[in-house]
Coordinates of C-alpha atoms in Angstrom, one line a residue:
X113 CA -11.6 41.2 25.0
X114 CA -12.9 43.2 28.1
X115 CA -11.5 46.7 28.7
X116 CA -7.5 45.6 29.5
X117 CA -4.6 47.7 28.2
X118 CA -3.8 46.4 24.5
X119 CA -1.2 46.9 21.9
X120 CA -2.3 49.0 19.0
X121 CA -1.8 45.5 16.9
X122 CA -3.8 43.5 19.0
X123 CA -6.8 46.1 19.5
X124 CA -7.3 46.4 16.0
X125 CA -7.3 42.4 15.1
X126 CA -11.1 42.4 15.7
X127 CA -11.5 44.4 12.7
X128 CA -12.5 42.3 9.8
X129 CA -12.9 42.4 6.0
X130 CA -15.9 44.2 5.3
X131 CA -16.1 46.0 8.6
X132 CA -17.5 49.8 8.7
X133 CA -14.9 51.8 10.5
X134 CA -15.5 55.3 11.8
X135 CA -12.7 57.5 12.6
X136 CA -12.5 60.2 15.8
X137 CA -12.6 63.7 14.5
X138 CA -9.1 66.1 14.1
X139 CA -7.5 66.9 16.8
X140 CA -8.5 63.3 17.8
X141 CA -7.6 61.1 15.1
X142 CA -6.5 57.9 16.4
X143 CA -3.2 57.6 14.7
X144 CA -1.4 55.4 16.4
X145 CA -4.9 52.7 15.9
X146 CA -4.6 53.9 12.3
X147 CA -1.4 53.1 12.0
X148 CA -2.2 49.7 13.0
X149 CA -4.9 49.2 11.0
X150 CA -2.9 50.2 7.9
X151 CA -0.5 47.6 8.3
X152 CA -3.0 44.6 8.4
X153 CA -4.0 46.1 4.8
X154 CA -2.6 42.4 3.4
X155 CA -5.3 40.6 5.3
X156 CA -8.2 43.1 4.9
X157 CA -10.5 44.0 2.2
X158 CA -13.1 46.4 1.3
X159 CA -12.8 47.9 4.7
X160 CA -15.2 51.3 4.9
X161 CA -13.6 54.4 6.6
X162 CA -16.1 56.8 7.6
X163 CA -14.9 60.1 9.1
X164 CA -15.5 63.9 9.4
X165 CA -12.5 66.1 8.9
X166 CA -8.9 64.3 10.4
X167 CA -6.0 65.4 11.4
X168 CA -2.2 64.2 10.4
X169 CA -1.5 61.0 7.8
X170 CA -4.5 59.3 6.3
X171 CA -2.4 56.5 4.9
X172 CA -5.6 54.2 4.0
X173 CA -5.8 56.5 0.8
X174 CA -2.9 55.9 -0.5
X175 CA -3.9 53.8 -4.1
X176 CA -1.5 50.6 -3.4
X177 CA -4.5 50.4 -0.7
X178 CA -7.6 50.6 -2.3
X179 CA -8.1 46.8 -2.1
X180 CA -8.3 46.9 1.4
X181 CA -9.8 50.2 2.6
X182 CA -12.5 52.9 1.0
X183 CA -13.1 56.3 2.5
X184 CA -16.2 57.8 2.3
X185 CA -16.0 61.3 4.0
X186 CA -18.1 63.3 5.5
X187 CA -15.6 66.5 4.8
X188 CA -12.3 66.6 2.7
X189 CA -9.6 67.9 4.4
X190 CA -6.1 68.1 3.0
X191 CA -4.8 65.2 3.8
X192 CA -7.4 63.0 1.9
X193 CA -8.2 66.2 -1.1
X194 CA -6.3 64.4 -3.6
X195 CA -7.7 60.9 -3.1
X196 CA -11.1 61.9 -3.4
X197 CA -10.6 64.2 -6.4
X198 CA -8.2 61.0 -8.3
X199 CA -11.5 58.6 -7.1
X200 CA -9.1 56.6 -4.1
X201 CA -11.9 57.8 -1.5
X202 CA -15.4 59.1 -1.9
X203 CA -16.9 62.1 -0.3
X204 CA -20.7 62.7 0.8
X205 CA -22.6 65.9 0.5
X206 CA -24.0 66.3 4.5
X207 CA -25.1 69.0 6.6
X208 CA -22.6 68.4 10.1
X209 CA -26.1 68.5 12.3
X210 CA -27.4 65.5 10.4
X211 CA -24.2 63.1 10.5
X212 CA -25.2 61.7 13.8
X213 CA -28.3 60.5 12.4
X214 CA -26.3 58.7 9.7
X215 CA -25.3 56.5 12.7
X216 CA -28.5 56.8 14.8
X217 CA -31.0 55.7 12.1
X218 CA -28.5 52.3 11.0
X219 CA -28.3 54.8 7.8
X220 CA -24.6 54.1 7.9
X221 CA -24.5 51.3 10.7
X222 CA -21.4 51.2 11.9
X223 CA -18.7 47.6 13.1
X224 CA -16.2 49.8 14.6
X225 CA -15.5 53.1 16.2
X226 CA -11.7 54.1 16.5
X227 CA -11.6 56.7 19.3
X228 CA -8.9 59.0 21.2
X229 CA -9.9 59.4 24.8
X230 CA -8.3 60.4 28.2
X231 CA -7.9 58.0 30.6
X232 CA -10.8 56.9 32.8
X233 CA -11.7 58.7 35.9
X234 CA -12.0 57.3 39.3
X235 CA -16.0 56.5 38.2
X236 CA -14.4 54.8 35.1
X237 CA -15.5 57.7 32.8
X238 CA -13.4 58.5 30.1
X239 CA -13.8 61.9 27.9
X240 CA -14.0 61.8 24.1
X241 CA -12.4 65.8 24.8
X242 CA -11.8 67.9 22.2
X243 CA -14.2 65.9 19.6
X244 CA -17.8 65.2 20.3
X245 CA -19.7 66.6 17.3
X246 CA -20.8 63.1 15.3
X247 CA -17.7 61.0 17.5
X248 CA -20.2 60.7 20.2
X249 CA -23.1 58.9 17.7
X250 CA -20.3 56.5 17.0
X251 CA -19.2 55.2 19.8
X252 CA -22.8 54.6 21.0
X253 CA -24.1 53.0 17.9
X254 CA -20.8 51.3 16.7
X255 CA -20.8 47.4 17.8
X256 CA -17.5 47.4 19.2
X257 CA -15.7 50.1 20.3
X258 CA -11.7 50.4 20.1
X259 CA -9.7 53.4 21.9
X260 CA -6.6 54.9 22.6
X261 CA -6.2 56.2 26.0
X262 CA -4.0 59.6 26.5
X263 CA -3.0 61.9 29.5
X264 CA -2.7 64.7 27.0
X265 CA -6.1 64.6 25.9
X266 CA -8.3 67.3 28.0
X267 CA -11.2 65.8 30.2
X268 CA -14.1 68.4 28.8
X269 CA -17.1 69.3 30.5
X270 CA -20.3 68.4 28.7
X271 CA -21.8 65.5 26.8
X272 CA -18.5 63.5 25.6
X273 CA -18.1 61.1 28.6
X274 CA -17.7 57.7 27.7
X275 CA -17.4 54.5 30.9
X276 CA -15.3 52.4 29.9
X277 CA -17.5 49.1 30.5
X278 CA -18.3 50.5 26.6
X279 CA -14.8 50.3 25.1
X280 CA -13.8 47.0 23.8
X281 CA -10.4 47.4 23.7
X282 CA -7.6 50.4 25.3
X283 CA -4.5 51.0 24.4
X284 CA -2.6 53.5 26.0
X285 CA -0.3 56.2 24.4
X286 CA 1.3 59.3 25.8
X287 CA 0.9 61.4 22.0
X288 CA 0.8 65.2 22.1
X289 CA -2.6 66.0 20.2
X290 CA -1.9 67.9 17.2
X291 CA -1.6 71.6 16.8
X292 CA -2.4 74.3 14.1
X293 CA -0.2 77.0 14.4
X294 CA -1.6 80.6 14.4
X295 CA -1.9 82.8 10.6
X296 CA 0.1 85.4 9.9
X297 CA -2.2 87.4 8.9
X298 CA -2.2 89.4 5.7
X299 CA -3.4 93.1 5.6
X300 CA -6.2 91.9 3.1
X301 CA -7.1 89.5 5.9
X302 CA -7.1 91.8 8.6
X303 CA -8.9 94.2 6.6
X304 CA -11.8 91.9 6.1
X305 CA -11.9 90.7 9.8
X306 CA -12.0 94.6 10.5
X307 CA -15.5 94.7 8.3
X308 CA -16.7 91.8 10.2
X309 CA -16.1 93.0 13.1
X310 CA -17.8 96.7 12.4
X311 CA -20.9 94.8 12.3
X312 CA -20.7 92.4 15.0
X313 CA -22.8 93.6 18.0
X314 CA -22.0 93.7 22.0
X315 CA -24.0 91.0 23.1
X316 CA -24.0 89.1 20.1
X317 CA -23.2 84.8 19.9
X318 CA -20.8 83.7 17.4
X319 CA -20.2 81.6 15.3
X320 CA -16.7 80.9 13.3
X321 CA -14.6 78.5 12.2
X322 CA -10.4 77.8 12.3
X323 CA -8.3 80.1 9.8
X324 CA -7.1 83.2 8.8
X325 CA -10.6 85.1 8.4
X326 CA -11.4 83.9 11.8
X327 CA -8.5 84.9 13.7
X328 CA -8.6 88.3 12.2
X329 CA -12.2 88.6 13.3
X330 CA -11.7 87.7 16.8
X331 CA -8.1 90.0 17.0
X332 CA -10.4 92.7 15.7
X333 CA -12.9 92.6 18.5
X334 CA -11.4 93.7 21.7
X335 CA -13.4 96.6 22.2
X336 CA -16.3 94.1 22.1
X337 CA -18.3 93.4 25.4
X338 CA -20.6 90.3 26.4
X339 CA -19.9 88.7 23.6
X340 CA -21.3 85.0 23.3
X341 CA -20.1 81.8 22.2
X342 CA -22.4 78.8 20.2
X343 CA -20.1 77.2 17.4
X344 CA -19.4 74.0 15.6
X345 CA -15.1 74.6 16.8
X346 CA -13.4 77.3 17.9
X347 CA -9.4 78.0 18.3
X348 CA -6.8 79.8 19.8
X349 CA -8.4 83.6 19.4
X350 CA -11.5 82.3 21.3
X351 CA -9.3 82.2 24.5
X352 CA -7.7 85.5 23.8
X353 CA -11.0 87.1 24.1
X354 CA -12.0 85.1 27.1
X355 CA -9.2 86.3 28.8
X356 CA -9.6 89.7 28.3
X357 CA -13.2 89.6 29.5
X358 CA -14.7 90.4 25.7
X359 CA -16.3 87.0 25.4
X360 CA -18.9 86.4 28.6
X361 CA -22.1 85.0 27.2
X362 CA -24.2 87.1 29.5
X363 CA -26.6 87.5 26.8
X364 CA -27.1 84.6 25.9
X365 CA -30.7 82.7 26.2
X366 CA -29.3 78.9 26.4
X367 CA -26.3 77.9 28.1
X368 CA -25.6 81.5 29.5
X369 CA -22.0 82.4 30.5
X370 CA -20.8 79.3 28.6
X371 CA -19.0 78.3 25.3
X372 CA -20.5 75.8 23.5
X373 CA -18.2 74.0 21.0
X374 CA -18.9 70.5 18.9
X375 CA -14.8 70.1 18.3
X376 CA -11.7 72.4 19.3
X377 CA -8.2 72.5 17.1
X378 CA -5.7 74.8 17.8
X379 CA -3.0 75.0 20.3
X380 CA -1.3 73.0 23.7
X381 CA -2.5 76.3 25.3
X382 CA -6.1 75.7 24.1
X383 CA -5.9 72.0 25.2
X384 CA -5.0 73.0 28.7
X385 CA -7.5 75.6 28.7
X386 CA -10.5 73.6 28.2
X387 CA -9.3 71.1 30.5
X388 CA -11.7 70.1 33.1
X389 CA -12.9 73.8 32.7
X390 CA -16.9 74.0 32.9
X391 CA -17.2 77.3 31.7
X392 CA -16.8 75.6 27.9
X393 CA -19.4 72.5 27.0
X394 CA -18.6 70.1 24.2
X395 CA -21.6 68.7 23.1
X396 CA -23.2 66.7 20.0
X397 CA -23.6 68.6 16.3
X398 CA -27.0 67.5 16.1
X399 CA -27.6 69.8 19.0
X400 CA -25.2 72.6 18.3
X401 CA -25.5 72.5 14.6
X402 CA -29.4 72.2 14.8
X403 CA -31.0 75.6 13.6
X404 CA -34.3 75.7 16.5
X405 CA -31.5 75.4 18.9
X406 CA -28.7 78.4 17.1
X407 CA -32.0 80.9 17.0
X408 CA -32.8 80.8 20.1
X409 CA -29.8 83.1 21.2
X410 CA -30.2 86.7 20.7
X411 CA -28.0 88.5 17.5
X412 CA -26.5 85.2 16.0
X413 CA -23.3 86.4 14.1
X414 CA -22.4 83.5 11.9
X415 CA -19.2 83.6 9.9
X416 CA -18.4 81.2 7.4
X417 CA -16.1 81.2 4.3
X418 CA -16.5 80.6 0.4
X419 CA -14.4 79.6 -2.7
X420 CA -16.4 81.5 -5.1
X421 CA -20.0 83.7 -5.2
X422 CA -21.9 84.0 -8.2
X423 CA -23.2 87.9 -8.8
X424 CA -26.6 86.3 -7.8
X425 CA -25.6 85.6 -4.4
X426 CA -25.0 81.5 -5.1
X427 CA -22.2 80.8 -2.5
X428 CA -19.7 77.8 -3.6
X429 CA -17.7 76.4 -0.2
X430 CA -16.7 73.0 -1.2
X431 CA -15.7 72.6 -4.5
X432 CA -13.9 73.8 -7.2
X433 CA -16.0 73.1 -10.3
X434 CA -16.2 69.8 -10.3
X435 CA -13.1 68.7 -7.8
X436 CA -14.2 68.2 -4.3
X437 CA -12.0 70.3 -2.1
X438 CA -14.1 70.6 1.5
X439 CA -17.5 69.6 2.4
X440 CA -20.9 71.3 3.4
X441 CA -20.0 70.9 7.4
X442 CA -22.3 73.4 9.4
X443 CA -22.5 76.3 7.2
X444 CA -26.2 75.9 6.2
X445 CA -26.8 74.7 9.6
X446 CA -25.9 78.2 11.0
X447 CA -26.3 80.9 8.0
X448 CA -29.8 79.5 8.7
X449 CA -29.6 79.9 12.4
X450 CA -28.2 82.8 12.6
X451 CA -30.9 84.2 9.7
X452 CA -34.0 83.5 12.3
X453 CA -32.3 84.1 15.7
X454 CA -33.0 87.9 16.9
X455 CA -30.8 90.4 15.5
X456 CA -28.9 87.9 13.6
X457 CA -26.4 88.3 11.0
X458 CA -25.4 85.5 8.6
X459 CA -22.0 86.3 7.4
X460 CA -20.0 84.7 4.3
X461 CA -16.4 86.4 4.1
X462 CA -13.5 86.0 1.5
X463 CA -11.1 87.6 -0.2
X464 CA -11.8 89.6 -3.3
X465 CA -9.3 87.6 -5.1
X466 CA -7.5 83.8 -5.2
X467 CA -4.1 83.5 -4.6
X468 CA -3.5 83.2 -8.4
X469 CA -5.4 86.2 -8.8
X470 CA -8.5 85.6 -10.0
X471 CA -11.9 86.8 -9.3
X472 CA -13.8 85.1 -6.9
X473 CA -16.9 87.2 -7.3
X474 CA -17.7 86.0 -10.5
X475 CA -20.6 86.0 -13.0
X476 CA -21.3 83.0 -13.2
X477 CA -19.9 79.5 -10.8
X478 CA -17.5 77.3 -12.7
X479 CA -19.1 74.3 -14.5
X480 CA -20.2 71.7 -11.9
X481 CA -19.7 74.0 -8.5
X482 CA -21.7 73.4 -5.9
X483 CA -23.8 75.4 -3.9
X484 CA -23.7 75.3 -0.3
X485 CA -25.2 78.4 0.7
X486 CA -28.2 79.2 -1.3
X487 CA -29.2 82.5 -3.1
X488 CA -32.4 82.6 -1.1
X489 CA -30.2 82.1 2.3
X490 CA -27.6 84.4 1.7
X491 CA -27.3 88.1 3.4
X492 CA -24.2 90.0 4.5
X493 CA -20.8 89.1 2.1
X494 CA -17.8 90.9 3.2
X495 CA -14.5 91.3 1.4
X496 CA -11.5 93.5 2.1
X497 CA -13.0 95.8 -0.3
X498 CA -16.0 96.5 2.1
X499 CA -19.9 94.9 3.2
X500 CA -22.9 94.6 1.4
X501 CA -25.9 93.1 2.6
X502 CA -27.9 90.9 -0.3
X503 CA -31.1 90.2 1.7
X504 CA -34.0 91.7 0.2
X505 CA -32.1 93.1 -2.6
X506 CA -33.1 91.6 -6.4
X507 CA -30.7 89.7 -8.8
X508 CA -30.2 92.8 -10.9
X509 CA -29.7 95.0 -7.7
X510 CA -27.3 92.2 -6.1
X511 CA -24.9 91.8 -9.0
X512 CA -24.5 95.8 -8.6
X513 CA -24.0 95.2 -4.9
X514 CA -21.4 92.2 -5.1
X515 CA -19.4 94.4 -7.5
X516 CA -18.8 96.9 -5.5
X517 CA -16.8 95.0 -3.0
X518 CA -14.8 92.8 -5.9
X519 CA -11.5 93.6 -6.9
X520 CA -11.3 96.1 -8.9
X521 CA -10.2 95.0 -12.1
X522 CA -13.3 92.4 -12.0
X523 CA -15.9 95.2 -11.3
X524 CA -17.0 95.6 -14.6
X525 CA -16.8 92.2 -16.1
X526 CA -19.4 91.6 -13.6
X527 CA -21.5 94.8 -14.6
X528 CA -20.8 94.1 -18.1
X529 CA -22.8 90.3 -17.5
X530 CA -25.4 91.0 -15.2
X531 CA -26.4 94.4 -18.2
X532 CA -26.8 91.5 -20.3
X533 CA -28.5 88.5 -18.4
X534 CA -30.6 91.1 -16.5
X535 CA -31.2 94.1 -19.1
X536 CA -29.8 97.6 -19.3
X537 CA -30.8 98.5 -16.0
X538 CA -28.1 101.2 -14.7
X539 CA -25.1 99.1 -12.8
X540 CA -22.1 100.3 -11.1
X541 CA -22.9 104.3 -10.8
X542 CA -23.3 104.4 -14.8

C-alpha cells in the first residue's frame, strides 16, 4: 500500500482473520482505526487484540463480538474490567518491563500494530508521543504497521520516533487526545499524600502513577528541592512541580536534569508541555521499568497503590479475590528498584478503608487474590492513619505494625488473628 494518506476503512482491510493486533497505549489509542476495525467484525474471525492499558470505547469486547475479536490484556482498565471478569477478553499476569520482550522474542509475534502518531517531520520522522513503553516493540516487530496521523499529538523527545518508510498505511485525523481530569481530593487522600510526602527526601527520584494518591503526593511537596523524575507515566502534578522549580533532577546519576517517562495521561496542558520539550525523554519500559537501570539513581521513592494487604505484608493490586480488576504493570519493577537504589524507599499507599467501608488491611487476602508485591519485597505502607515501615520487622511484629495505621474499628480484629496464627505474643500496646 506504500505510506499514502488512507481512510480509516481502507487502512484497516489488510487485517485478516486470524491476525494478531496490538493496540497503542491510553492516551494513544487509535480510535478512530478501532472504529474501523470494529465494523468489519462480519468478515473477521478470531482476531487477537493485544494491548496495555487504553483509553475511551473498547467496542471489540462487546459479547455480540466474540466471534470475531479476543482480547488478551496486558492490564485491565475500566473499559474492558467487565469483559475480562464475564470471560469476553482474557488478561495476562506481566511485569510492564518484560512486555516488550513478548514482542521481541516472537513470544507473542505480532500481524499488525495500530498506532497514533504525529505527522512526519521534514526527515519523515513521525513520534509515537505520549506512548512508548511496549508501543515502540510493536511497531518494530509487527509485520505491517497501520497509523493514524494527528497534529494534536506532541512530537516527544526521546526513543519514540518512528520514519515513516515503516508505516504501511496513514490516515490522517485532527482528534483531541483524551484527557483525565484532575481529583478532588478527599481529606483522607490528602492526608495520606501528606505522610508520603514527610518521608520523601530533597534530592530524591520518583516514581508514581495517575490518581488521587498521586496528585496529593506531588501537591504536598512544594517545599521539596531537586527533586528527580524516573517513572513508568506521570500527569498533570508533575508539571506543577516543574514549574515551581521543585522537580530538577540535579541529583540524579542517569539522565540528569531530565524526566524520564514510558507513557503520559493527563491534560491538553500536559500535551503541550511535553511537546518538542527535551527536558522530558519518553523511552521503552524495558529500559525504564528495568530494576539495574531504577537503582542506579540515588533515594528512589517509589509509590504505588494496593486493593488490599494482608497483616503479613502480602500486597494485592490487581484483583479482587478472584475477579481481575488491574494488572501487575511496573509495580514489582520499581518497589524492587527503588528497594536497592541508595537511599531508596519503596512505598505502597491506600486508604485504610474501601468506599463501602471495609477494611483493607485485613487478616488474611480474599480467596484467590493475587499477590503483586511480595511479603519479602514490601517496606514502607502508608495510610491516612499514619507510616510504618515492614522491612526487617517479623510476621508477628508486622501484623502489630499494619494495625496501627488501619481504621480503627479493624484494629483489633487484626490483633485478635495474628494472637492466634502467631501466638500470645503482646499486640497492639496490650
Amino acid at each position: 500500500m506504500g505510506n499514502r494518506m488512507l481512510s480509516a476503512d481502507e487502512a484497516v482491510s489488510i487485517i485478516r482473520s486470524g491476525d494478531r493486533v496490538f493496540l497503542h497505549t491510553a492516551a494513544a489509542t487509535p480510535q478512530r482505526l478501532i472504529e474501523a476495525m470494529v465494523g468489519r467484525a462480519g468478515e473477521l474471525r478470531n482476531v487477537e487484540i493485544v494491548s496495555l492499558h487504553t483509553e475511551g470505547d473498547a467496542p471489540y469486547v462487546r459479547p455480540e463480538y466474540q466471534e470475531s475479536f479476543r482480547l488478551n490484556a496486558f492490564f485491565v482498565g475500566k473499559n474492558v474490567r467487565k469483559a475480562v471478569q464475564e470471560g469476553y477478553a482474557d488478561a495476562m499476569s506481566i511485569f510492564l518491563s518484560d512486555v516488550p520482550s513478548m514482542f521481541h522474542n516472537r513470544i507473542l509475534p505480532l500481524d499488525i500494530a495500530l498506532v497514533h502518531v504525529s505527522p512526519p517531520d521534514r526527515h519523515g520522522y513521525c513520534s509515537l508521543g505520549v506512548s512508548v513503553d511496549a508501543s515502540l516493540a510493536a511497531v518494530h516487530n509487527a509485520k505491517q504497521v497501520i497509523a493514524q496521523v494527528n497534529p494534536l499529538m506532541p512530537r516527544t523527545h526521546g526513543e519514540g520516533l518512528l520514519h515513516m518508510s515503516k508505516i504501511h498505511a496513514m490516515v490522517a485525523v485532527n482528534d483531541p487526545l483524551p484527557e483525565t481530569p484532575r481529583h478532588e481530593l478527599t481529606e483522607i487522600e490528602q492526608n495520606i499524600g501528606r505522610h508520603i510526602a514527610s518521608i520523601v527526601e530533597d534530592g530524591a527520584t520518583l516514581q508514581m502513577g495517575i490518581g488521587a494518591i498521586p496528585d496529593a503526593t506531588l501537591a504536598a511537596l512544594g517545599s521539596h528541592k531537586d527533586i528527580g523524575i524516573h517513572t513508568e507515566m506521570f500527569s498533570d502534578g508533575v508539571v506543577d512541580l516543574i514549574e515551581k522549580g521543585v522537580i530538577t533532577g540535579r541529583k540524579k546519576k542517569t539522565h540528569k536534569e531530565i524526566v524520564v517517562a514510558s507513557f503520559l495521561v493527563g491534560s491538553r496542558r500536559l500535551y503541550d508541555f511535553v511537546d518538542d520539550n527535551p527536558l522530558v525523554e519518553m523511552l521503552p519500559s524495558d529500559y525504564v521499568n528495568d530494576t539495574k537501570e531504577i537503582r542506579k539513581n540515588p533515594k528512589v521513592t517509589a509509590i504505588n497503590s494496593a486493593i488490599e494487604i494482608d497483616m503479613s505484608g502480602q500486597v494485592c493490586a490487581d484483583s479482587i479475590g478472584h475477579r481481575h480488576f488491574s494488572g501487575v504493570g511496573g509495580q514489582m519493577d520499581f518497589i524492587r528498584g527503588a528497594a536497592l537504589s541508595e537511599g531508596g524507599k519503596p512505598i505502597i499507599a491506600l486508604p485504610s478503608t474501601t468506599r463501602k467501608g471495609e477494611s483493607r488491611i485485613v487478616p488474611h487476602l480474599k480467596p484467590g487474590a493475587g499477590v503483586v508485591t511480595t511479603r519479602a519485597h514490601v517496606h514502607y505502607i502508608v495510610t491516612e492513619y499514619g507510616i510504618v515501615n515492614l522491612h526487617g520487622k517479623n510476621l508477628r511484629q508486622r501484623a502489630e505494625a499494619l494495625a496501627s495505621i488501619a481504621h480503627p474499628d479493624y484494629r483489633e480484629e487484626i490483633c485478635r488473628s495474628a494472637r492466634d496464627l502467631y501466638g500470645q505474643k503482646s499486640y497492639c500496646g496490650e
